[in-house]
Coordinates of C-alpha atoms (C1' of nucleotides) in Angstrom, one line a residue:
Chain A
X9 CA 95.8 70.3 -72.9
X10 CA 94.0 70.1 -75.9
X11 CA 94.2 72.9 -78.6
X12 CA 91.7 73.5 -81.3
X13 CA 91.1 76.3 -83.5
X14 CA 88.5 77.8 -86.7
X15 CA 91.0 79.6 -89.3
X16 CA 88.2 81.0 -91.8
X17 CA 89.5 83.4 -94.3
X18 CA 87.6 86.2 -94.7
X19 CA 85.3 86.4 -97.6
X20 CA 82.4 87.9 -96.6
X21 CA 80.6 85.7 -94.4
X22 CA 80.4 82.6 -92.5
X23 CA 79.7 79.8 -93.9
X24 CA 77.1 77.0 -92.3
X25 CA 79.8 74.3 -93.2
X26 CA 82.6 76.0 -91.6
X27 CA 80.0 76.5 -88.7
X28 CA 80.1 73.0 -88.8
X29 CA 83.3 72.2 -88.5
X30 CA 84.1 75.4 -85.7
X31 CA 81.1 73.2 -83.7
X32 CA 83.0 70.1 -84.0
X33 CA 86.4 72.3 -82.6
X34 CA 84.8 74.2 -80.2
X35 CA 82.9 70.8 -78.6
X36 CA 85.9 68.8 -78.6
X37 CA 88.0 71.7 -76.9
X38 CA 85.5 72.0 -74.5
X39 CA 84.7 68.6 -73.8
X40 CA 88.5 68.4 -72.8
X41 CA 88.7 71.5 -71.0
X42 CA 91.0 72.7 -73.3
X43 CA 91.1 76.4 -75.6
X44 CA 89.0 76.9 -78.9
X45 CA 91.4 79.5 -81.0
X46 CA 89.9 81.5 -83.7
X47 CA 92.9 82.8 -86.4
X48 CA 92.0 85.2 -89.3
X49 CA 93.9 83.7 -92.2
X50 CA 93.8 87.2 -94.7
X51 CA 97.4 86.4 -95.8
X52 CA 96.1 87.4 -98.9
X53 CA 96.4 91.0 -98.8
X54 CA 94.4 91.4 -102.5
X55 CA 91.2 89.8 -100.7
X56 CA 91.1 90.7 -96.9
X57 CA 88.4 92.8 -95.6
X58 CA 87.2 94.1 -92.5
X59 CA 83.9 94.0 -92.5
X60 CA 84.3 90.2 -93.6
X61 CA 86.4 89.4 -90.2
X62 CA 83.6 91.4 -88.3
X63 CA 80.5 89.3 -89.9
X64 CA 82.4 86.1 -89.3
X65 CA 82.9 87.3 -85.5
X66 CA 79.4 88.5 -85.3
X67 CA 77.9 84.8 -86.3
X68 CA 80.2 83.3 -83.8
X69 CA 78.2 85.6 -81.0
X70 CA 75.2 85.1 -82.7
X71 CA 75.6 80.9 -81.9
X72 CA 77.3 81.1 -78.5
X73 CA 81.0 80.0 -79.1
X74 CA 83.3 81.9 -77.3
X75 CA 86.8 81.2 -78.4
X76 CA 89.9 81.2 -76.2
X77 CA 92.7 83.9 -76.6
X78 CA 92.6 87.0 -78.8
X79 CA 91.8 86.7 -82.5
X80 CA 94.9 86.0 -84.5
X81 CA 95.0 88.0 -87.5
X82 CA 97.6 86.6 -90.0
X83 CA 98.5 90.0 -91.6
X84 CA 99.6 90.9 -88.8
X85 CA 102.4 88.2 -88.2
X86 CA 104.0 88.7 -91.8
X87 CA 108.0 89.4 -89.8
X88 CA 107.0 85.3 -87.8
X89 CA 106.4 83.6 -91.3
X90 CA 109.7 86.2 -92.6
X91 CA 111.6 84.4 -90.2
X92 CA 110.5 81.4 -90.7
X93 CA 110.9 81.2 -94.1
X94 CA 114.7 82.7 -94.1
X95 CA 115.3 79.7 -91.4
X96 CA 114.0 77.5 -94.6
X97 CA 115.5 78.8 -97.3
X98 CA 119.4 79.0 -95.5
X99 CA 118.9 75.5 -94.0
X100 CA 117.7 74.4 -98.0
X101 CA 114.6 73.3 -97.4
X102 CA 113.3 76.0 -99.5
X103 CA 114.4 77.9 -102.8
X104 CA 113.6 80.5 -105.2
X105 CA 111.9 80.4 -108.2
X106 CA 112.2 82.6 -111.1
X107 CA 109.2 81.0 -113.1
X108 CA 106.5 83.5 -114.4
X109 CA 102.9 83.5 -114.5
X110 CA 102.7 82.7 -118.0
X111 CA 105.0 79.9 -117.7
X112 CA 103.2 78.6 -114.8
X113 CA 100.0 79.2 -116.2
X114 CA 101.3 76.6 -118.9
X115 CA 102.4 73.9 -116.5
X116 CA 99.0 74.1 -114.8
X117 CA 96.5 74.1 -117.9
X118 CA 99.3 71.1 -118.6
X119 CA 97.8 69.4 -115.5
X120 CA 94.5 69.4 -115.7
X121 CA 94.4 67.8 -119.2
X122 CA 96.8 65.2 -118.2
X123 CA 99.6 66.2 -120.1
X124 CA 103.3 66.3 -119.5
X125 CA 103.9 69.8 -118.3
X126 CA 105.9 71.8 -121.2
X127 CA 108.7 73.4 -118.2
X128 CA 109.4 71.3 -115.3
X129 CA 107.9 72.9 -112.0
X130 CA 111.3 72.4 -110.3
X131 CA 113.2 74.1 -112.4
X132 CA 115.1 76.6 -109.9
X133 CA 115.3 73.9 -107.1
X134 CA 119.2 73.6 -107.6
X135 CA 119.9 76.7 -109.1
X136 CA 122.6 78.6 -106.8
X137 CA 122.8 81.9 -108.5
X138 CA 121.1 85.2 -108.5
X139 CA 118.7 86.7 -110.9
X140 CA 117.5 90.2 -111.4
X141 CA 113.6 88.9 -111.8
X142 CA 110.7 88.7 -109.1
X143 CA 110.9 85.0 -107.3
X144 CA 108.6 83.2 -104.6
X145 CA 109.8 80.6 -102.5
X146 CA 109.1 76.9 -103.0
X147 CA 109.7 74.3 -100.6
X148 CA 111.5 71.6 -101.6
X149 CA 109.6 68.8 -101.2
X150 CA 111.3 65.2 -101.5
X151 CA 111.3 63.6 -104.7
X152 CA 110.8 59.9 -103.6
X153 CA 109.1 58.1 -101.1
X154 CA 105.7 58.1 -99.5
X155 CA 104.3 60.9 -97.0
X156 CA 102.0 58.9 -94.5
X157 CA 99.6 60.0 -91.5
X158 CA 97.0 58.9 -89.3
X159 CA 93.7 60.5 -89.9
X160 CA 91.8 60.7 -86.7
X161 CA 88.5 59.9 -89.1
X162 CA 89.7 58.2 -92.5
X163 CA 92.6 56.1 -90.8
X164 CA 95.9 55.7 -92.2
X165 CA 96.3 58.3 -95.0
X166 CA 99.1 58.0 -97.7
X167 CA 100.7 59.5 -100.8
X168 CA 103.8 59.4 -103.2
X169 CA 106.3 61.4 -102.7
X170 CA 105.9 62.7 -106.6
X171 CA 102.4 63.3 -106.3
X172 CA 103.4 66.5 -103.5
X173 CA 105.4 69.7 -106.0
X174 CA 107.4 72.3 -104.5
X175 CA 104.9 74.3 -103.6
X176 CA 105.0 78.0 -102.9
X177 CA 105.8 79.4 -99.7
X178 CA 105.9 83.4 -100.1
X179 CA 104.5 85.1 -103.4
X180 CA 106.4 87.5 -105.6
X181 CA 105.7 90.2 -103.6
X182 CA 107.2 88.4 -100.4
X183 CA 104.0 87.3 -98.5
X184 CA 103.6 83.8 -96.9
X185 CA 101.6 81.2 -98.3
X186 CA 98.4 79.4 -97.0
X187 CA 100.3 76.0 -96.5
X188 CA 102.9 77.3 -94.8
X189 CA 101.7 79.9 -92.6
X190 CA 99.0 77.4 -91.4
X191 CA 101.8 75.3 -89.6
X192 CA 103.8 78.0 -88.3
X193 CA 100.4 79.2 -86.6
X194 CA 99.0 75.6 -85.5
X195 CA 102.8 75.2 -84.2
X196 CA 102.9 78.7 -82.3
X197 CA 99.3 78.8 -80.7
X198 CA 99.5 75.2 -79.4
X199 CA 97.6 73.0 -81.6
X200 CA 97.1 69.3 -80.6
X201 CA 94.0 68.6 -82.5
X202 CA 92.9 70.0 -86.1
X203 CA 89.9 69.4 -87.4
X204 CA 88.4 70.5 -90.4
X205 CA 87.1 69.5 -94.2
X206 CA 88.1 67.0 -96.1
X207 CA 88.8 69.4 -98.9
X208 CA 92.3 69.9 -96.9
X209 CA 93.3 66.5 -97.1
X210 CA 95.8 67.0 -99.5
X211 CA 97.2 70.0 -98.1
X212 CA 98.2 67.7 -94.7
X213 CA 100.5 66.4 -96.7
X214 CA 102.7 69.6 -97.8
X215 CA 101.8 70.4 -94.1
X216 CA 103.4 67.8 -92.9
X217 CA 106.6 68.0 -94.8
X218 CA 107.0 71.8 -93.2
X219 CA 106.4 70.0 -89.5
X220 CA 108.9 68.2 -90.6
X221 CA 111.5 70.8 -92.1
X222 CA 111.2 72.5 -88.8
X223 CA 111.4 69.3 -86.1
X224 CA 107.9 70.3 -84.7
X225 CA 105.9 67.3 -83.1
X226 CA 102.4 67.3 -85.5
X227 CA 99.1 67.8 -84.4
X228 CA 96.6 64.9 -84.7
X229 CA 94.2 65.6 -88.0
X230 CA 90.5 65.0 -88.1
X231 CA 89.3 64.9 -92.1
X232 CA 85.5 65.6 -91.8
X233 CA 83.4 64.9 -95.1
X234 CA 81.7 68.2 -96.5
X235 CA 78.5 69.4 -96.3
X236 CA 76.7 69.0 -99.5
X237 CA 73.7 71.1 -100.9
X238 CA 70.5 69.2 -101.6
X239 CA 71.5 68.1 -105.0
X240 CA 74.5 66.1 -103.8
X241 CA 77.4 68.9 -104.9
X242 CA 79.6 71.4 -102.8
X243 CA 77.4 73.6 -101.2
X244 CA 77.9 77.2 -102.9
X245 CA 76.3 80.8 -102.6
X246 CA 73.5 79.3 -105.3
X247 CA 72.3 76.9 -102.6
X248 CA 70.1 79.9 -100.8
X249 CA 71.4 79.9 -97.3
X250 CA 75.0 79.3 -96.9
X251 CA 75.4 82.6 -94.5
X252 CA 75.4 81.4 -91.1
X253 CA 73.7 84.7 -90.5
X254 CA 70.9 84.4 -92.9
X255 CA 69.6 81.6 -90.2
X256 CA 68.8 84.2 -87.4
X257 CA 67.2 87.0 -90.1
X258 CA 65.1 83.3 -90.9
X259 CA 64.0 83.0 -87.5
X260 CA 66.3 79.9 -86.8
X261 CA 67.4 79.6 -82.6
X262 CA 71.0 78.9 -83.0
X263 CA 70.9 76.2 -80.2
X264 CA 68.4 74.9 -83.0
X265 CA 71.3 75.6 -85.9
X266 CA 74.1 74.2 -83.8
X267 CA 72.2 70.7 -83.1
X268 CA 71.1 70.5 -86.6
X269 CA 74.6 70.7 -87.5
X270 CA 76.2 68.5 -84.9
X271 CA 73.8 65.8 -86.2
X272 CA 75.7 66.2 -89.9
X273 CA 78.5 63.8 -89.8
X274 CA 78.0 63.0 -86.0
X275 CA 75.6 60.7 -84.3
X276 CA 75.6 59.5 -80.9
X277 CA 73.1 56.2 -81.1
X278 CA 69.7 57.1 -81.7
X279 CA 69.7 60.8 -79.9
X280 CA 68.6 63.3 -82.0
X281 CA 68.0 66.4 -79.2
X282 CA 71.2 67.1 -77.8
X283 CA 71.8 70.4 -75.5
X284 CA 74.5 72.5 -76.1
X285 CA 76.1 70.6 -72.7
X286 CA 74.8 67.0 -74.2
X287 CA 76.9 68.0 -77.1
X288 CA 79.8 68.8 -75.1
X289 CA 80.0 65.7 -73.0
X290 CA 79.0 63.4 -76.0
X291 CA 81.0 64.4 -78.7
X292 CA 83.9 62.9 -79.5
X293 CA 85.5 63.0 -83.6
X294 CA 85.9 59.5 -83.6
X295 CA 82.0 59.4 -84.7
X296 CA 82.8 61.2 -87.2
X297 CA 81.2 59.9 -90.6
X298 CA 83.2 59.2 -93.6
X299 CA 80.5 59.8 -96.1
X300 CA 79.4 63.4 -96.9
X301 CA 75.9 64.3 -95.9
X302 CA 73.8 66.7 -97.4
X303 CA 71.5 69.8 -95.9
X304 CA 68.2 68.9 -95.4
X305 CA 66.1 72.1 -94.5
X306 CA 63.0 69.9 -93.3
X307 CA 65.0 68.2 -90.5
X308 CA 65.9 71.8 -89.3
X309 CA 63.1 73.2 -89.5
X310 CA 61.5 70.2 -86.9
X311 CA 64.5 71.1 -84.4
X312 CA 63.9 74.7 -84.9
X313 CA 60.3 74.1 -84.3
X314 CA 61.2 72.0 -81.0
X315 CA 63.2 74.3 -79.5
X316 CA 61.0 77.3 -79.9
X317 CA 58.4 75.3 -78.0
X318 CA 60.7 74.7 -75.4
X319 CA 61.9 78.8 -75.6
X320 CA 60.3 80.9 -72.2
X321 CA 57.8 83.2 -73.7
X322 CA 60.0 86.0 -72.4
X323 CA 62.8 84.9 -74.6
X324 CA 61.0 84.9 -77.5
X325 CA 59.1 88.3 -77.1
X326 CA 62.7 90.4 -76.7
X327 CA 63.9 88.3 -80.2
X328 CA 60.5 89.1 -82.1
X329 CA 61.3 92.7 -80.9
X330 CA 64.9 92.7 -81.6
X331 CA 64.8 90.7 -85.0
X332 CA 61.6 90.7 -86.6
X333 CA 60.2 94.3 -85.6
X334 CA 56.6 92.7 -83.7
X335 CA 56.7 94.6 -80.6
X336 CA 54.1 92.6 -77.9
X337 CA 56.3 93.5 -75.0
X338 CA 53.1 95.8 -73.7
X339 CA 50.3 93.6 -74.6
X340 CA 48.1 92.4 -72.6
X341 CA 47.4 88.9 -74.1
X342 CA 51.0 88.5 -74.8
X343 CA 51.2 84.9 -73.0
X344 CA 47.8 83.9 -74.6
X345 CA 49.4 84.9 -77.7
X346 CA 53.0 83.2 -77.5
X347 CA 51.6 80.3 -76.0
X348 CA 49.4 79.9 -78.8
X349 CA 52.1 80.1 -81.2
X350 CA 54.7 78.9 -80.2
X351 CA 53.4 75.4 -80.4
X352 CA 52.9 75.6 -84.1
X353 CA 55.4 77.7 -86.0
X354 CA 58.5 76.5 -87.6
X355 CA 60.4 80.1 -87.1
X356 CA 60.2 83.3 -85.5
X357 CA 59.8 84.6 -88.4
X358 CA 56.6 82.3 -89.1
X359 CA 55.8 83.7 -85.7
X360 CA 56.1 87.2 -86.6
X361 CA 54.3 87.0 -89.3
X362 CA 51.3 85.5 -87.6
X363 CA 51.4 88.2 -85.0
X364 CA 51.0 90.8 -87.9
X365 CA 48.3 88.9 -89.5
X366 CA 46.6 88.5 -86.2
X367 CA 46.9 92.3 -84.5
X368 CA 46.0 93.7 -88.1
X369 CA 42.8 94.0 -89.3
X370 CA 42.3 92.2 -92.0
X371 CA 42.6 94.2 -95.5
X372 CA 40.8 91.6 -97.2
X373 CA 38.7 88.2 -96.7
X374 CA 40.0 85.4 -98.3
X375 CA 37.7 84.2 -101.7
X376 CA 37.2 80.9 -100.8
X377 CA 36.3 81.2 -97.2
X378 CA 33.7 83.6 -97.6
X379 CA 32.1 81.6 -100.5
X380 CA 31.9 78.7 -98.5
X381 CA 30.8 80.6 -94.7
X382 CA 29.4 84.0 -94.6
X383 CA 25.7 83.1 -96.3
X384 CA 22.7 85.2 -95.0
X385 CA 21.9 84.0 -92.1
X386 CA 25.3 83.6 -90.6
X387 CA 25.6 87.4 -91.2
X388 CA 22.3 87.7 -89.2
X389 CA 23.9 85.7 -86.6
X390 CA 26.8 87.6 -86.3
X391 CA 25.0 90.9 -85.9
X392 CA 22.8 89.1 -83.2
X393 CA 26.4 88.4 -81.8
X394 CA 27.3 91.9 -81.3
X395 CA 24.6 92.8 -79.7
X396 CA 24.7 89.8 -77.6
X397 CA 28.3 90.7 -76.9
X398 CA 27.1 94.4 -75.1
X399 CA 26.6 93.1 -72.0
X400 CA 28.8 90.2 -71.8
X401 CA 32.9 91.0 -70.4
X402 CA 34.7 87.9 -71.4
X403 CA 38.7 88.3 -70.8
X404 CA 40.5 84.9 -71.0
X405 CA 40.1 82.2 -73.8
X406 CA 37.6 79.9 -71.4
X407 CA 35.4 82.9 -70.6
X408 CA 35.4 83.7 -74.2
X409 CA 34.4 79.8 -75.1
X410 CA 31.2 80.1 -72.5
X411 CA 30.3 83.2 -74.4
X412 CA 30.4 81.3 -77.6
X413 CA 28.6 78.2 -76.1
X414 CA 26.1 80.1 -74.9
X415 CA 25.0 81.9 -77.3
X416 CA 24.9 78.9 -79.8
X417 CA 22.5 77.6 -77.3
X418 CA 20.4 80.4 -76.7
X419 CA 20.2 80.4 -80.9
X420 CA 20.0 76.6 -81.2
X421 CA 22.7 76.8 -84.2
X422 CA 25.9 74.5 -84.8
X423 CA 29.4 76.3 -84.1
X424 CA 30.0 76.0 -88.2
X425 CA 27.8 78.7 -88.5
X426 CA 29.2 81.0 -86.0
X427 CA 32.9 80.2 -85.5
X428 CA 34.5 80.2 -88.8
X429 CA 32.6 83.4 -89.7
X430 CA 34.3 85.1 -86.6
X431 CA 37.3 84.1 -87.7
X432 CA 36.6 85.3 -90.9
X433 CA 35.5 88.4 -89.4
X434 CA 38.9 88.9 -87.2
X435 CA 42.1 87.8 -89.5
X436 CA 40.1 86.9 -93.2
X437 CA 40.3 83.5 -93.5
X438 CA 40.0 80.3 -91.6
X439 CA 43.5 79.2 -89.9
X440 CA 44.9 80.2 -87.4
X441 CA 45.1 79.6 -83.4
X442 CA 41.9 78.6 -81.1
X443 CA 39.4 81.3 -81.9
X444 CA 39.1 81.8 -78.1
X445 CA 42.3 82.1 -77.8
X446 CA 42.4 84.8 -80.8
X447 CA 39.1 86.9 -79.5
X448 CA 40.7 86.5 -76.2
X449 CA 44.0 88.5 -77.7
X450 CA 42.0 91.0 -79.7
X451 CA 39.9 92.0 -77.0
X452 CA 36.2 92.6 -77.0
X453 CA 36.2 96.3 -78.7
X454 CA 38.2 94.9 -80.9
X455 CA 36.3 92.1 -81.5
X456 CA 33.3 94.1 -82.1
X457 CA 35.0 96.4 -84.6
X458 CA 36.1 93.5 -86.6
X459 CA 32.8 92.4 -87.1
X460 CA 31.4 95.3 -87.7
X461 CA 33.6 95.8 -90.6
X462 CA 32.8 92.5 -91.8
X463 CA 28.9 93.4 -91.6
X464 CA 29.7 96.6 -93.6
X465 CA 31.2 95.3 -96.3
X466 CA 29.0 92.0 -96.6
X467 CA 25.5 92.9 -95.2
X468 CA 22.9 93.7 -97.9
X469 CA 20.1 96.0 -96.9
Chain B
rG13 C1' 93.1 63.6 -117.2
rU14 C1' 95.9 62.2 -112.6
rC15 C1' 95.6 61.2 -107.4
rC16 C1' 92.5 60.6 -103.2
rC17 C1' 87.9 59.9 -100.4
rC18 C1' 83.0 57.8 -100.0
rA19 C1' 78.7 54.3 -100.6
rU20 C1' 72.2 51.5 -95.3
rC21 C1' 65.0 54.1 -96.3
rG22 C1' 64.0 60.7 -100.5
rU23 C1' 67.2 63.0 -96.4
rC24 C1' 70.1 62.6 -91.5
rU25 C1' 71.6 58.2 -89.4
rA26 C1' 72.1 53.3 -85.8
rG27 C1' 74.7 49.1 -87.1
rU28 C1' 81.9 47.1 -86.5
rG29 C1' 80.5 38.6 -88.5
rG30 C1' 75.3 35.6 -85.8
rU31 C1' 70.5 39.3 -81.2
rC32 C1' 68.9 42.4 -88.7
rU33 C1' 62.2 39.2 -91.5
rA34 C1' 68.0 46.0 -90.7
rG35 C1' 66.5 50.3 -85.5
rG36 C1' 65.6 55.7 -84.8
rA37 C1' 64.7 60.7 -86.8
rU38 C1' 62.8 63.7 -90.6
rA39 C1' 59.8 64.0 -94.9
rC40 C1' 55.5 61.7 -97.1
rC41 C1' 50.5 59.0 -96.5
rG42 C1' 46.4 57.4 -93.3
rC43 C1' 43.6 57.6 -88.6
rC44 C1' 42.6 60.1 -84.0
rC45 C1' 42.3 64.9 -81.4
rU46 C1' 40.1 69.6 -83.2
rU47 C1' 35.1 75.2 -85.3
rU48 C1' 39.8 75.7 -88.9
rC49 C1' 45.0 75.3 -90.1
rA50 C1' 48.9 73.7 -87.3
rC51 C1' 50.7 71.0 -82.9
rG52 C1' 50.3 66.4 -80.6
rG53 C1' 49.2 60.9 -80.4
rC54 C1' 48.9 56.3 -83.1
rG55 C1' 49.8 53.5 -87.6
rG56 C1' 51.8 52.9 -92.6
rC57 C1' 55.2 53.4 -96.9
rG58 C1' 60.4 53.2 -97.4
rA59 C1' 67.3 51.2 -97.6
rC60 C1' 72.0 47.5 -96.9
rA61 C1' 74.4 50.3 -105.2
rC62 C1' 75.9 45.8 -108.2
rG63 C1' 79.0 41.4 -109.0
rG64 C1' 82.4 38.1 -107.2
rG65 C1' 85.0 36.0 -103.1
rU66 C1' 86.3 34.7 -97.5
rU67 C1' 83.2 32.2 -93.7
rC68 C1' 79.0 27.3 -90.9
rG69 C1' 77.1 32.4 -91.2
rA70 C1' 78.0 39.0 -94.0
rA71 C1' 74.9 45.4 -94.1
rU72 C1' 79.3 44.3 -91.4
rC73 C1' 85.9 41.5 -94.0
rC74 C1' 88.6 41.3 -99.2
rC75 C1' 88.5 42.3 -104.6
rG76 C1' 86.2 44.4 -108.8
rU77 C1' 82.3 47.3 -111.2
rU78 C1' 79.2 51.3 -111.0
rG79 C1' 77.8 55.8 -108.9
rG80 C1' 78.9 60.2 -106.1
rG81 C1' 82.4 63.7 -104.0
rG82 C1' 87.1 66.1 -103.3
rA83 C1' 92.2 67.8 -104.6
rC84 C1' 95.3 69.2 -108.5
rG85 C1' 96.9 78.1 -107.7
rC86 C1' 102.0 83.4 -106.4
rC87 C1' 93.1 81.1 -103.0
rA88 C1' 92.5 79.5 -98.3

RNA sequence: GUCCCCAUCGUCUAGUGGUCUAGGAUACCGCCCUUUCACGGCGGCGACACGGGUUCGAAUCCCGUUGGGGACGCCA
């Protein structure tokens, strides 16, 4: 059976590439009837934070992906990676290390310039006494060879033996390191297939060597390319929207979220609509790309825009409620409305927002469009058209379009001078949905109160 | 600095030696539809980073250059 899992550590949000790459675990686990694990990884006692882990669950509800299992909190497995690390350090896989910050510190600044480090790293690895002074545990990592493994997406992946240091397995203060605790976890809650960003390639290879240690079969790794901002670079908090959750308070569907995603890094052919159950059949990591690919908003925003056409009105009424505060659940006009909208808009939000500015009477009339419309005579006209109106009932858009028609007739004037002055009238400027449509929504008191407020501010005596 | 990864339209990508005068999508531009703005329809602009090989033939294979990215923690 295949085993994936998402092991986000939890820093205050989710972000939209590890969103990403929980998509690409979740399809592939479900495409193979397998489980889809989630695993807290707060080993780091200094940073964990609850309300963290319970954002990061949230945006997984939020998008639809159920994992398998409980949630596997690390912090709560400290006496497993105990164990384990006993195991490593009587068999002498492992050792302690007396170094200090400072002198660490040293070697490290050391390493980034290129320079010989000033204390060699392994310094403790054959030491066999005792000391009275804090330690962590380093693995012992060997000191020739190569360290090789297939990568499901880059192929066969190599490095020296020199190039991997003893790294550190459990702090000062005893708890377990990220490069260790990861494989006692993938080892204990079944892993068969990992895959994650490419910024953990190097890691594999430390990883490997604790599979190793331990006689564990390894799981098969899938390196996927980040997610860059729109520059080019690692995508960081800078970049606007890298909270998975600041999609929904944008009015982003996250069917619309998850295909824009799968798209980064994937293809299959051509298709660039794929259902969440399209997505499931067709995925498979050996698409994978090996170049990075960077966020481009205008692409989601067309699949956003596509699949709130394709919402039932219904669906997106209760999230305009829910989300956005626009309760229409009572109006009358409510399909008129939706309809009308949701053929143009990018996001619910958009959509809300065009609710407002059409159920509101308009505070003010836009410059421009009244220079250009509301002379004399259209005023004239639309007073004519409120009297007209008295003993005319028009409900639906068509009925609402005769009304229109006919009285154009009956004047013998072009719709210029009627039509964009009524939609002046109603929401202040010129866009906006069909104007039967709109007078159709507002209703004919309303209608008539609109532009009678129009007259009162504009009509000269 | 060291090691590693990557390289097709602005962006996301198709493409695995001949069917490529390189396909789709998005963005952009134009036309049509339309009282308006959008939507939609149609059309257009637009790329194999460069230089060497290999081959009858290269976007596809090899090498180098350039460019971009990543890793180098008692973070994950």
């Amino acid at each position: 059976m295949v085993v994936t899992r998402f092991a986000p550590s939890p820093t205050g949000y989710l972000h939209i590439g590890g969103l990403r790459t929980a998509l690409f675990n979740w399809l592939w686990a479900k495409k193979n009837n397998g489980k889809f694990r989630l695993r807290i990884e707060d080993t780091d006692l200094s940073r964990n934070k609850q309300e963290a882990v319970d954002a990061i669950l949230k945006a997984f509800n939020w998008v639809g992906m159920k994992w398998d299992d409980e949630v596997v909190f690390q912090s709560e497995r400290f006496d497993v990676y105990k164990k384990y690390i006993d195991e490593l350090l009587e068999k002498g896989f492992a050792y302690k290390c007396y170094l200090t910050k400072e002198e660490l510190e040293k070697i490290r600044e050391a390493k980034m310039k290129g320079e010989e480090p000033p204390i060699d790293i392994r310094k403790y690895r054959d030491f066999k006494g005792e000391l009275d002074k804090p330690y962590v545990i380093r693995f012992k990592a060997p000191l020739e060879g190569k360290i090789c493994f297939e990568d499901g997406v880059k192929g066969e992946q190599c490095v020296d033996a020199k190039e991997i240091e003893d790294f550190v397995i459990a702090r000062s203060d005893g708890t377990p390191t990220y490069n260790f605790v990861v494989v006692i976890d993938d080892h204990e809650m079944g892993m068969t297939d990992i895959i994650r960003g490419d910024d953990h390639l190097r890691n594999t290879f430390k990883q490997l060597l604790v599979y190793k240690a331990f006689g564990w079969d390894v799981p098969k790794f899938y390196h996927v390319p980040m997610i860059h901002n729109e520059k080019g670079a690692k995508m960081s908090k800078r970049d606007g929207a890298v909270d998975v959750m600041e999609y929904k308070r944008e009015g982003y569907l996250p069917e619309a979220l998850l295909n824009f995603l799968v798209r980064l890094g994937w293809s299959h052919g051509d298709q660039e609509i794929f259902s969440i159950e399209e997505m499931i059949n067709l995925f498979d990591p050996k698409d994978i790309n090996k170049a990075p690919s960077r966020f481009n908003k205008e692409k989601l925003d067309w699949l956003n825009s596509h699949y709130i056409k394709n919402s039932p009105n219904e669906r997106l009424e209760k999230l305009l409620r829910d989300d956005f505060g626009v309760d229409i659940i009572n109006h009358d006009r409510k399909e008129i409305l939706i309809d009308e909208l949701k053929e143009r808009v990018k996001t619910l939000k958009e959509m809300a927002e065009e609710i407002e500015k059409i159920l509101t009477p308009p505070q003010e009339y836009d410059e421009k469009a009244v220079k250009k419309f509301l002379k004399d005579e259209v005023l004239s006209n639309l007073r004519e058209f409120l009297v007209f109106l008295n003993d005319k009932d028009p409900k639906l858009p068509p009925e609402w379009h005769d009304v229109m028609d006919e009285f154009l007739k009956l004047k013998g004037i072009k719709p210029k001078f009627l039509m964009p002055p009524l939609r002046i009238a109603m929401v202040g400027d010129t866009k906006g949905i069909d104007l039967a449509a709109l007078l159709s929504v507002l209703g004919k008191e309303e209608v008539k109160k609109r532009i009678s407020s129009l007259l009162a501010k504009f009509e000269v005596f």
